[in-house]
Coordinates of C-alpha atoms and ligand atoms in Angstrom, one line a residue:
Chain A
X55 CA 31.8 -15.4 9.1
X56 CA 28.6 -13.7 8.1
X57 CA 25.3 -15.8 5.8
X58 CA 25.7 -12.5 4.1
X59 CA 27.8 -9.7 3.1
X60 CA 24.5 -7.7 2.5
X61 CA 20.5 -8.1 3.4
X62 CA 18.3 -6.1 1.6
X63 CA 15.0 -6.4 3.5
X64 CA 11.7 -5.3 0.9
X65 CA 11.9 -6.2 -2.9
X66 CA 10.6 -2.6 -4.4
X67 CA 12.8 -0.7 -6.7
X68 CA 14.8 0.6 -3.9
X69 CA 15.7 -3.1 -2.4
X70 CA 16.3 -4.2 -5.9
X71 CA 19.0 -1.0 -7.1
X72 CA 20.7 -1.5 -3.9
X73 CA 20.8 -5.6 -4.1
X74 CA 21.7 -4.9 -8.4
X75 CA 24.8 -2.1 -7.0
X76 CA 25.9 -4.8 -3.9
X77 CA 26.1 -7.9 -6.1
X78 CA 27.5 -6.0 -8.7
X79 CA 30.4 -5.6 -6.6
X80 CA 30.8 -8.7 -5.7
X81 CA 29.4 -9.2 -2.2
X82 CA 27.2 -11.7 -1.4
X83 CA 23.5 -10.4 -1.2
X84 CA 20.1 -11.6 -0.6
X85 CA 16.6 -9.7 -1.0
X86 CA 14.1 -10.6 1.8
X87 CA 10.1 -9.8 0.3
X88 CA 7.5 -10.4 2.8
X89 CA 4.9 -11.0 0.0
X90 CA 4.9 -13.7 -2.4
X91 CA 5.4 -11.8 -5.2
X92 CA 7.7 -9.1 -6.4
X93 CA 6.2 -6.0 -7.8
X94 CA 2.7 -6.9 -6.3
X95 CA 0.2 -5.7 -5.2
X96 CA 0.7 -2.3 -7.3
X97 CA 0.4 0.7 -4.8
X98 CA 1.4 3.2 -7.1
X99 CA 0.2 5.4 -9.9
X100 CA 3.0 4.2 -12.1
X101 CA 4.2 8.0 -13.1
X102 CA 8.1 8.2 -14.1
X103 CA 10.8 10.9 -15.8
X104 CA 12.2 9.2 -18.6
X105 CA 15.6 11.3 -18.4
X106 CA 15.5 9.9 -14.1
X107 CA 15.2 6.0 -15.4
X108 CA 17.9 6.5 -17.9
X109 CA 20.3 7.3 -15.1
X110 CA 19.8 3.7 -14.7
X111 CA 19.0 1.5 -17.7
X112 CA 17.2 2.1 -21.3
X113 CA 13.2 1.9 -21.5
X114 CA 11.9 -1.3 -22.2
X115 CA 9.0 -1.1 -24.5
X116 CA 7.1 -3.8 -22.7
X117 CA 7.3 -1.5 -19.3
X118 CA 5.3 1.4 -20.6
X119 CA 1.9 1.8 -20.9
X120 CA 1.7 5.0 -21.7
X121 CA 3.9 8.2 -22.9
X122 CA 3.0 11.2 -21.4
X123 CA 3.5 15.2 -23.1
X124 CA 1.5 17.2 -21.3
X125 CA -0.1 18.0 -17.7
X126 CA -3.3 19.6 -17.1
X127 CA -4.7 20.7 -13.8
X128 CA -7.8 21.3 -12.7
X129 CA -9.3 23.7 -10.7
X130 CA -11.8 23.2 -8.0
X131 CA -14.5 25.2 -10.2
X132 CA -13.2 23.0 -13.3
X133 CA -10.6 25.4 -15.0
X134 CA -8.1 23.1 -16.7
X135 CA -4.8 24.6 -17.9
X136 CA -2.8 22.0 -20.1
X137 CA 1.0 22.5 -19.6
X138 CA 4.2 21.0 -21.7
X139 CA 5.7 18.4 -19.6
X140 CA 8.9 20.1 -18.2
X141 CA 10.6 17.4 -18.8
X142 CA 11.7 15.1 -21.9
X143 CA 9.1 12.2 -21.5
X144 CA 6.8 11.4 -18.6
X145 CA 6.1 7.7 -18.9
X146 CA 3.5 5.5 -16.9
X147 CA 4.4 2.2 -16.0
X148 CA 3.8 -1.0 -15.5
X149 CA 5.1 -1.7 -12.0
X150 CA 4.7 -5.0 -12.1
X151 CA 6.9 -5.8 -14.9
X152 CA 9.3 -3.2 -13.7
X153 CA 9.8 -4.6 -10.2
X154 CA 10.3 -7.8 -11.9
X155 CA 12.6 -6.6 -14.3
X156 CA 14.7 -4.6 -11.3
X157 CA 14.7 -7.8 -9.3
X158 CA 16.0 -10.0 -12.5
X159 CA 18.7 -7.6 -12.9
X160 CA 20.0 -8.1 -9.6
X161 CA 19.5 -11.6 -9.6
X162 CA 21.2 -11.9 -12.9
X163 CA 24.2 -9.5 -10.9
X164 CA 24.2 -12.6 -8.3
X165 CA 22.0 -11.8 -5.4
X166 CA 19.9 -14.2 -4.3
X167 CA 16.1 -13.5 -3.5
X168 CA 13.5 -15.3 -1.5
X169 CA 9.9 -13.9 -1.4
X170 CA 7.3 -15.1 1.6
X171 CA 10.2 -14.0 3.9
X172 CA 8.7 -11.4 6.6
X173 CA 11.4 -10.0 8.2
X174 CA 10.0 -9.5 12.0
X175 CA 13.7 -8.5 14.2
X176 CA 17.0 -7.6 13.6
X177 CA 20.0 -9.5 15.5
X178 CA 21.5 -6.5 17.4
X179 CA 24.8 -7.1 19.6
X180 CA 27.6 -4.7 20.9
X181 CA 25.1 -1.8 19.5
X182 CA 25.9 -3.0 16.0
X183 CA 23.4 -4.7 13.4
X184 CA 24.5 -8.1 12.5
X185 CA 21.6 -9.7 10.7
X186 CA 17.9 -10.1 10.9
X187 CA 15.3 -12.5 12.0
X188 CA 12.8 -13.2 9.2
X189 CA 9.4 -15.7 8.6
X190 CA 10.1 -17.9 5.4
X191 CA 6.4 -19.3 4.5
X192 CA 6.0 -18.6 8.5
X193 CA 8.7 -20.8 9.8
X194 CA 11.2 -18.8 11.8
X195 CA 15.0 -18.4 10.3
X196 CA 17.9 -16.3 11.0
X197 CA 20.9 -15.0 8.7
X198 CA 24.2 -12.2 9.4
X199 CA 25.5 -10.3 7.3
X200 CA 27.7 -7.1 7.3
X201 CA 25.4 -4.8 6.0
X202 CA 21.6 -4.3 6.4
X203 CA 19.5 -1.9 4.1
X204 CA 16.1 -1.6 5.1
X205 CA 14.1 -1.2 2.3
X206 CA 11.1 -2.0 3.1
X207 CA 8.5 0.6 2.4
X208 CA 6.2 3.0 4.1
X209 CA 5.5 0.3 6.3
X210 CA 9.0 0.1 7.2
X211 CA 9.6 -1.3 10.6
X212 CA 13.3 -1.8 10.1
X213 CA 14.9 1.4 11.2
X214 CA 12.5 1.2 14.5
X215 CA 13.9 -2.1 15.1
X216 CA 17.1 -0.6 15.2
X217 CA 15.9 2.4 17.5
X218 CA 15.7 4.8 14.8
X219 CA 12.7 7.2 14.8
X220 CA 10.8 6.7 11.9
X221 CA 6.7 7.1 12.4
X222 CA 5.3 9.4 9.7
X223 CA 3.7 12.7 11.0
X224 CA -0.3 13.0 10.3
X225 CA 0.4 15.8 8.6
X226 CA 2.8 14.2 6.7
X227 CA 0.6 11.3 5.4
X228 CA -1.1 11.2 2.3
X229 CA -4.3 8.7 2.9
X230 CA -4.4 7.3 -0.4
X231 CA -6.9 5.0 -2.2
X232 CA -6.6 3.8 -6.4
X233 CA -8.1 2.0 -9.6
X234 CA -7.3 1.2 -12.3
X235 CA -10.1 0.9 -14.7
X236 CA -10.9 -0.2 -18.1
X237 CA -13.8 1.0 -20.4
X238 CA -13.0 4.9 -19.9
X239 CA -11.8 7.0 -22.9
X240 CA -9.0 9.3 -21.7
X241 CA -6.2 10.7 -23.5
X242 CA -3.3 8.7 -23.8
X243 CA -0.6 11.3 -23.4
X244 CA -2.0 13.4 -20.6
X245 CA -1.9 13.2 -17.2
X246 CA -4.3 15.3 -14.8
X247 CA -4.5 16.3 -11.8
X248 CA -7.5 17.6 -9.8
X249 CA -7.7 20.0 -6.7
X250 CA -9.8 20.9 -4.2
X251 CA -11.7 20.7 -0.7
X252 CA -14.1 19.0 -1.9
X253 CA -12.4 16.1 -4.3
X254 CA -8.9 15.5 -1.9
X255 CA -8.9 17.9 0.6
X256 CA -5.2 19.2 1.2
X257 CA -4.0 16.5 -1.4
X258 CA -5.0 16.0 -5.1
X259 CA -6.4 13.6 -6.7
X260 CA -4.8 12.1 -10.3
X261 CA -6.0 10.1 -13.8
X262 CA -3.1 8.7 -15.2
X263 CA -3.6 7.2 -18.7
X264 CA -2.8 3.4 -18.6
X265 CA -3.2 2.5 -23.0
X266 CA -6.2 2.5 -24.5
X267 CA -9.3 2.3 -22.6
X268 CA -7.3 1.9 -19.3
X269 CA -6.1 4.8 -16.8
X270 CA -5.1 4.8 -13.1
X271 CA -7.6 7.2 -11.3
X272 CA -7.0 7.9 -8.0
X273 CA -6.3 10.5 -5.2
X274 CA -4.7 11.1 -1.5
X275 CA -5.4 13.0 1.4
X276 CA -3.1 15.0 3.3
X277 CA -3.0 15.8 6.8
X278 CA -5.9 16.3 9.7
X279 CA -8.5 16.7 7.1
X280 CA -8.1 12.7 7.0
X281 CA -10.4 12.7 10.3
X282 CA -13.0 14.2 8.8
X283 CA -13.4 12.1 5.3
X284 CA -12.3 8.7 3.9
X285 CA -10.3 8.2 0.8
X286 CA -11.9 5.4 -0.7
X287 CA -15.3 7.3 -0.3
X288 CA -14.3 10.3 -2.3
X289 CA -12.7 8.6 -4.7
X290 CA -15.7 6.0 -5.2
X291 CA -17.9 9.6 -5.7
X292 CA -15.7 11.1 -7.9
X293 CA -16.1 7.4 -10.0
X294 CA -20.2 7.6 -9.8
X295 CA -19.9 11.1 -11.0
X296 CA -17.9 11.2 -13.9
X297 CA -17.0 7.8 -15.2
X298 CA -20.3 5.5 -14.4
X299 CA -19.4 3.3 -16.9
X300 CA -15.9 2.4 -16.0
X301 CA -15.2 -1.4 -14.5
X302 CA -12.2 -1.9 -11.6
X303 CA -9.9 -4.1 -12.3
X304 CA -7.8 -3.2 -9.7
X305 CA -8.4 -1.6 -6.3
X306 CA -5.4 -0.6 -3.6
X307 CA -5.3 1.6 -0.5
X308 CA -1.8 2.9 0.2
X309 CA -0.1 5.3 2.1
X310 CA 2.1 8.0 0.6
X311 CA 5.1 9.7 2.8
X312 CA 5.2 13.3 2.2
X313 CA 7.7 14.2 4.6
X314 CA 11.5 15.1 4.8
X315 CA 13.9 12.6 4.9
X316 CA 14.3 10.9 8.2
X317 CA 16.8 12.8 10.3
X318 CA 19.0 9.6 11.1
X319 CA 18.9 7.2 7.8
X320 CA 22.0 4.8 9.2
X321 CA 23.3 3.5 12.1
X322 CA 25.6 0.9 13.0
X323 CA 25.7 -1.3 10.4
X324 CA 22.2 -0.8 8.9
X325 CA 20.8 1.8 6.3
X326 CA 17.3 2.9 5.3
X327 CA 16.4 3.7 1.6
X328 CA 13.4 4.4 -0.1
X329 CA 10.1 5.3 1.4
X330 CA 10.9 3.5 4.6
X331 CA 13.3 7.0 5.1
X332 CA 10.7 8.9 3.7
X333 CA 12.3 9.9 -0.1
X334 CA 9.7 10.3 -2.2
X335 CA 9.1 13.7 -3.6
X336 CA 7.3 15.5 -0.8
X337 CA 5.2 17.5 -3.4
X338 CA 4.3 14.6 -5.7
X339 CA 4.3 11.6 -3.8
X340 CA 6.6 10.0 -6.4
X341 CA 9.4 7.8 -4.8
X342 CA 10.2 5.2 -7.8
X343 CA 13.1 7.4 -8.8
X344 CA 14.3 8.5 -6.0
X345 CA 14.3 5.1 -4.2
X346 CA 16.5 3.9 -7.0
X347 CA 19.1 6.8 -6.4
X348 CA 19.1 6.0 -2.6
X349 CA 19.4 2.4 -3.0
X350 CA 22.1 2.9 -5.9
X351 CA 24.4 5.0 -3.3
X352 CA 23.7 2.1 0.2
X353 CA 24.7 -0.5 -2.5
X354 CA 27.9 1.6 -3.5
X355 CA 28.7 2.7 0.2
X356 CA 27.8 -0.7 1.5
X357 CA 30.8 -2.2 -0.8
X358 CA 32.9 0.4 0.4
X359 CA 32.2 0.0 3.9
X360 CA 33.0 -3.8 3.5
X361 CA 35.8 -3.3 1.8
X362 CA 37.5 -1.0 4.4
X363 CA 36.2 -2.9 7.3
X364 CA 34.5 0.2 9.4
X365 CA 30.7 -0.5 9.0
X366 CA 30.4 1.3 12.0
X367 CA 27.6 4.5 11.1
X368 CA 30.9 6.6 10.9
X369 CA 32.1 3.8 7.9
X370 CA 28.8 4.3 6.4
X371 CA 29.0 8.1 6.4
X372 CA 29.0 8.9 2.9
X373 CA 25.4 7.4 2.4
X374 CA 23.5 10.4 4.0
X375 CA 26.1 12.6 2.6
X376 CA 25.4 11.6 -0.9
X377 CA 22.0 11.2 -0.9
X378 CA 21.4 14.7 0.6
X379 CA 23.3 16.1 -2.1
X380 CA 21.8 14.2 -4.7
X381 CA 18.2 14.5 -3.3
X382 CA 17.6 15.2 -0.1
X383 CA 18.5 19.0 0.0
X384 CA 16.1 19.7 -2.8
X385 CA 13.0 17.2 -1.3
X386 CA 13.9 19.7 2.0
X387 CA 12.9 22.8 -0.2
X388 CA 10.2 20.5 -1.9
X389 CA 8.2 20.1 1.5
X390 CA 8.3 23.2 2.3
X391 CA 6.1 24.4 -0.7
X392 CA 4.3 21.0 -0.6
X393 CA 3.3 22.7 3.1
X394 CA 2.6 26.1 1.4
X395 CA 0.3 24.3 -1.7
X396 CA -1.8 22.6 1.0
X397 CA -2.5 25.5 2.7
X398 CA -4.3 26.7 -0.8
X399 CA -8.0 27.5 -0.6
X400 CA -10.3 26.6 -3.2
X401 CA -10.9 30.3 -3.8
X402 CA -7.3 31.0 -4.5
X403 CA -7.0 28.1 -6.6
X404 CA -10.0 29.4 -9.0
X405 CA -8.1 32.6 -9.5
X406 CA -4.8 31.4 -10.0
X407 CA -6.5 28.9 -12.5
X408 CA -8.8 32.0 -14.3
X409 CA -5.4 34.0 -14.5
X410 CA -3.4 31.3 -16.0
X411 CA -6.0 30.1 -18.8
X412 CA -6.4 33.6 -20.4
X413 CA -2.3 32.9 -21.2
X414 CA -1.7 32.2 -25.0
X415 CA -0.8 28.6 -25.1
X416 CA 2.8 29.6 -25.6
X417 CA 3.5 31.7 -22.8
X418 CA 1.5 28.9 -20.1
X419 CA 4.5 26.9 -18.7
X420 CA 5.0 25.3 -15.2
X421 CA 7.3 28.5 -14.3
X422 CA 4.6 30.6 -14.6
X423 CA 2.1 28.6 -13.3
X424 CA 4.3 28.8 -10.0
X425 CA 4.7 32.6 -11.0
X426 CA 0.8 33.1 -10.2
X427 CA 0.8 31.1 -7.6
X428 CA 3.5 33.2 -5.8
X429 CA 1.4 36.3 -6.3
X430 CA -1.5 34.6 -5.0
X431 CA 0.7 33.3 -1.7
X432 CA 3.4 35.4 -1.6
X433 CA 5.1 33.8 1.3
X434 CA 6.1 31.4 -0.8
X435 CA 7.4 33.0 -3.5
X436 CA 11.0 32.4 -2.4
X437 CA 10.4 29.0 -1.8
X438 CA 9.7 28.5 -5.1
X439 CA 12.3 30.4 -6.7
X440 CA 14.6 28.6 -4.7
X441 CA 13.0 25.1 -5.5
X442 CA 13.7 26.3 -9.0
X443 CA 17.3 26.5 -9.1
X444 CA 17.1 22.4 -8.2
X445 CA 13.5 20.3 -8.8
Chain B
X13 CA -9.2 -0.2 22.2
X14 CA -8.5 -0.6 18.2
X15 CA -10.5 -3.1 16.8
X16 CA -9.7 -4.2 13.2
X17 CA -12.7 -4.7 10.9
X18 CA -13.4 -8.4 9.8
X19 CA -12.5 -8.8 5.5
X20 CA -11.9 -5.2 5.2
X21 CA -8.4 -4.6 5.3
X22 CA -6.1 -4.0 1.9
X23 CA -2.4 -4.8 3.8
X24 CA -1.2 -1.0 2.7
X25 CA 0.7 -0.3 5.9
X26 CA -0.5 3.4 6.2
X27 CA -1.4 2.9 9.6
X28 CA 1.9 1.2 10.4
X29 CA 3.7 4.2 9.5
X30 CA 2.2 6.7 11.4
X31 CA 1.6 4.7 14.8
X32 CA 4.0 6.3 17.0
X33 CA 4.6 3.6 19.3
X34 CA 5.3 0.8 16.7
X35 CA 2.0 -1.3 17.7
X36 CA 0.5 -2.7 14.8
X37 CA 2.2 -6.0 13.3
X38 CA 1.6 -6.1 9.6
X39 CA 2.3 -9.0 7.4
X40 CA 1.5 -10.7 3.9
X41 CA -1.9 -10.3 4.6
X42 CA -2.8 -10.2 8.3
X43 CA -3.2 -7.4 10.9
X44 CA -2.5 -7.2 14.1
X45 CA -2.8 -4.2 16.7
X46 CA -0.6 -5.4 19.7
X47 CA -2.8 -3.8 22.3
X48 CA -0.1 -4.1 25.1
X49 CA 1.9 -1.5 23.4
X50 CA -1.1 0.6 22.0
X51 CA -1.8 4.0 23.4
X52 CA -5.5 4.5 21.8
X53 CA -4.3 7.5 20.1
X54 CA -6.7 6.7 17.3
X55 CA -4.2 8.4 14.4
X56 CA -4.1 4.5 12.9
X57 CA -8.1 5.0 12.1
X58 CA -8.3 8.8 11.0
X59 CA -5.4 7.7 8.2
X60 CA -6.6 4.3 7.1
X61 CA -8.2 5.1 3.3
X62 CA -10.5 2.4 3.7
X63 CA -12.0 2.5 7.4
X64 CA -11.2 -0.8 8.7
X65 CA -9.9 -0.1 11.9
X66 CA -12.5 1.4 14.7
X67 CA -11.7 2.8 18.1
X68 CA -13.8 0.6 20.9
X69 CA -14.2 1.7 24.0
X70 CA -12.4 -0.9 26.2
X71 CA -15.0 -1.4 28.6
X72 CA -18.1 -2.2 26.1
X73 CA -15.7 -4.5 24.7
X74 CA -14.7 -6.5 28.1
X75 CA -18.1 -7.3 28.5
Ligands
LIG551 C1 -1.4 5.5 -4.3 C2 0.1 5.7 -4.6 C3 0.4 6.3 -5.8 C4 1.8 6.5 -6.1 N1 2.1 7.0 -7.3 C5 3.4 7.2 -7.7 C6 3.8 7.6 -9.0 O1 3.0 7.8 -9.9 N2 5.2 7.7 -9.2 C7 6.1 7.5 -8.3 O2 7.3 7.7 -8.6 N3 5.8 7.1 -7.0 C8 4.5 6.9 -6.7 N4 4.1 6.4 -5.5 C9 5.2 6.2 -4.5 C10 5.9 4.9 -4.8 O3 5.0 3.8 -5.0 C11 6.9 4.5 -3.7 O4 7.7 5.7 -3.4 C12 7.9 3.4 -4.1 O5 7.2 2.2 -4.4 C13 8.9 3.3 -3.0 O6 9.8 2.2 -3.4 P1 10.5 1.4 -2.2 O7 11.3 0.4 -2.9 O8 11.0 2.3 -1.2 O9 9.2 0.7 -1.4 P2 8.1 -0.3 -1.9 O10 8.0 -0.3 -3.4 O11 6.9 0.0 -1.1 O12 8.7 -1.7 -1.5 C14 8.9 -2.1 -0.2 C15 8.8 -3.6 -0.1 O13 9.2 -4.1 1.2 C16 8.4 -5.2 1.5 N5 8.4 -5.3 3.0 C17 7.8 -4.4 3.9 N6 8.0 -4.8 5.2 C18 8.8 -6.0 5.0 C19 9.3 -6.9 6.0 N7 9.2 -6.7 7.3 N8 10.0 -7.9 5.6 C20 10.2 -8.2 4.2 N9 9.7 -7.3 3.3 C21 9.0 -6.3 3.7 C22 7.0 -4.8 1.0 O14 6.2 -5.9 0.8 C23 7.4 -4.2 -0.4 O15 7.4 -5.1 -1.4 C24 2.8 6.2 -5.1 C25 2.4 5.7 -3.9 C26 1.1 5.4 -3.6 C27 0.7 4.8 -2.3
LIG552 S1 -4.2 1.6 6.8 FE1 -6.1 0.4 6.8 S2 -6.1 -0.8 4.9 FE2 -4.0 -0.1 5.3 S3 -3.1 -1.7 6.5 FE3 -3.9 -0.3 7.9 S4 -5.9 -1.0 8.4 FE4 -5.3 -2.1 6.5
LIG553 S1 -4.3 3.8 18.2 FE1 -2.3 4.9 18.0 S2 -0.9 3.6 19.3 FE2 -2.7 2.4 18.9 S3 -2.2 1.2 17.1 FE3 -3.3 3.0 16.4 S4 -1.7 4.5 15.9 FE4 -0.8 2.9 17.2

């Protein structure tokens, strides 16, 4: 018999929903984190829909540093148009308590989770995934199991390990590079958002408030344009210029996957979730959520597949199927205008931003902020109206 | 040849994702480019935010 019914290899919210949904069930799970702690180091700006976390618990209090009403964007010549949230509550996090929380919850469902374990191989035979090879505090160990989920980030090595093609396009890379600061006053329930050539070129660049005195600044660039220019220098710039006074406490590079999901997200006994299949909202960047739904549906199908015995890709079937329902079809429509919003010029971008701000306050919402941007780009006007009917 | 930057690196794994031939090992907090597999096509240093990794030229760095 198998260590294992199911591995979960990576401890972020994805690995966590999926180990919480297998153990739930009953199966006999483990979560393999290469670091030595879950939840750290933060790559993330922390950014979450309220109404997408209640699909999976209530909000604890402790979790939130911040409740967010409005968004306001900023033009490249420095227009800023303030917008209702269109949804309920945007809330920013802290990620670290959250992993931990996520991991507790599946520990508490009965998986088992060891940390320091680097997963480096998976044991392959008769073209089916059996199990993995893994470093625990760099001493080399072995387990089976039925079902492998490889949840292990943007760095995710899993799915090549198994032959599927997972390297990120350039031009579907976001470069990214974030602090968090103390000792800078910026309102607690905004978030903003800053374009342009100069500041992120082909990306944007974000302050998130983090309470009082604290915010999350940060930014990512997209595409070829990262040949020319360096994250962490703009963002260091952007620092100088407008916030001299402000100390980091924190510092993280990180990549940000702004692609469509994976073609192939299972094989033969294994399945990919989370950012190592490329979820995450190809407009946004944000892939807490999302992850959570994907790892949510391999922990369901996983207990299904064991149940009925096939965990052949064929047993598996109704992951992809689900999550492309769920998700995937609308992230499809979401990279196609995340393609269209890069293309942007700064010029356009001023208009648009000049047009929208001599709105009365009541007519300025995100519909007709994508409204103006159709007429400015009108090839993707049905992009968007399509993206509407879903995002 | 990609040489990684002494102290420099922040373990993000951007450059892991976009290598197309699977030929950097990262872990906890080391780096490695496995240079066997590596095919110099320099994509790993344009998309690092932090500039650690720098393309060589193999023969300066034979010497
Ligand atoms: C700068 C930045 C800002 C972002 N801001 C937001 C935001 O505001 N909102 C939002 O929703 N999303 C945001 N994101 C995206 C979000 O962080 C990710 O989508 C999310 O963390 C993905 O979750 P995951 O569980 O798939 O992967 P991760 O959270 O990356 O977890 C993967 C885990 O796997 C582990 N691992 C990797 N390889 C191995 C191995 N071989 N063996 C064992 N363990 C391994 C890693 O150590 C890691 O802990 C941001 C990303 C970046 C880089
Ligand atoms: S992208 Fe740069 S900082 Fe990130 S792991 Fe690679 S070399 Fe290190
Ligand atoms: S140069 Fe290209 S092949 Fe070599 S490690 Fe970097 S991305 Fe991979």
């Amino acid at each position: 018999m198998t260590d294992f019914d199911v591995i979960v290899v990576g401890g972020g919210p994805a690995g966590c929903i999926a180990a919480y949904e297998s153990a739930k069930a009953g199966l006999k799970t483990i979560i393999l984190e290469k670091d030595r702690d879950i939840g750290y180091p933060v790559r993330c700006a922390e950014a979450i829909g309220e109404d997408g976390l209640r699909k999976f618990m209530e909000t604890d209090p402790q979790w939130v540093a911040a409740t967010i009403k409005y968004a306001q964007l900023h033009s490249p010549e420095g227009t800023a148009i303030r917008l209702d949230l269109p949804i309920e509550n945007g809330l920013i996090l802290h990620r670290r308590l959250f992993d931990f929380a996520l991991a507790q919850r599946a520990a508490e469902a009965g998986s088992e989770v060891q940390t320091k374990a680097y997963v480096d191989g998976l044991i392959i035979s008769d073209d089916q995934v059996k199990g993995v090879n893994y470093q625990y505090f760099g001493e080399k160990r072995s387990l089976t199991a039925k079902i492998v989920i490889g949840a292990d980030g943007v760095e995710s090595r899993v799915g090549r390990m198994a032959g599927l093609r997972t390297a990120l396009k350039l031009s579907d890379t976001g470069s990214g590079y974030q602090v968090s600061v103390a000792n800078v006053d910026v309102e607690q329930d905004v978030i903003d958002f800053y374009f342009g050539s100069k500041l992120a070129p082909s990306g944007y660049l974000w302050i998130f408030p983090k309470g009082e005195g604290m915010a999350n600044i940060g930014l990512g660039v997209v595409g070829k344009g990262v040949k020319d220019v360096l994250a962490k220098d703009l963002l260091d710039k952007f620092l100088a210029d407008r916030f001299p006074k402000a100390a980091v406490l924190t510092a993280v590079a990180g990549g940000i996957p702004l692609a469509k999901t994976l073609k192939k997200i299972s094989t033969n006994g294994l399945m990919l979730i989370g950012d190592a299949a490329r979820m995450a909202n190809p407009v946004s960047g944000g892939g807490i959520i999302s992850g959570m739904v994907a790892g949510r549906i391999a922990g369901q199908v996983a207990a299904e597949a064991i149940r009925t015995g096939d965990l052949s890709e064929k047993g598996l079937k109704a992951f992809p199927a689900r999550w492309h329902k769920e998700v995937g079809r609308d992230y499809a429509i979401a990279h196609r205008i995340s393609n269209s919003i890069r293309d942007v010029t700064d010029d356009q971008f001023n208009k648009m931003a000049r047009e929208l701000k001599d709105l009365p306050p009541e007519k300025l919402h995100i519909r007709k902020v994508f409204a103006t941007a159709a007429k400015h780009k009108p090839k993707i006007l049905l992009d968007i109206t399509r993206a509407f009917a879903h995002l | 040849m990609i040489h990684v930057k002494d102290n420099k690196c922040d373990f993000c794994g951007t450059c892991v994702a976009v290598c197309p031939v699977d030929a950097i090992e990262l872990r906890e907090a080391d780096i490695r480019i496995i240079h066997e597999t590596c095919i110099d096509c320099d994509i790993c240093v344009w998309v690092c935010p932090i500039d650690v990794l720098e393309s060589q030229d193999a023969q300066v760095s034979n010497d």
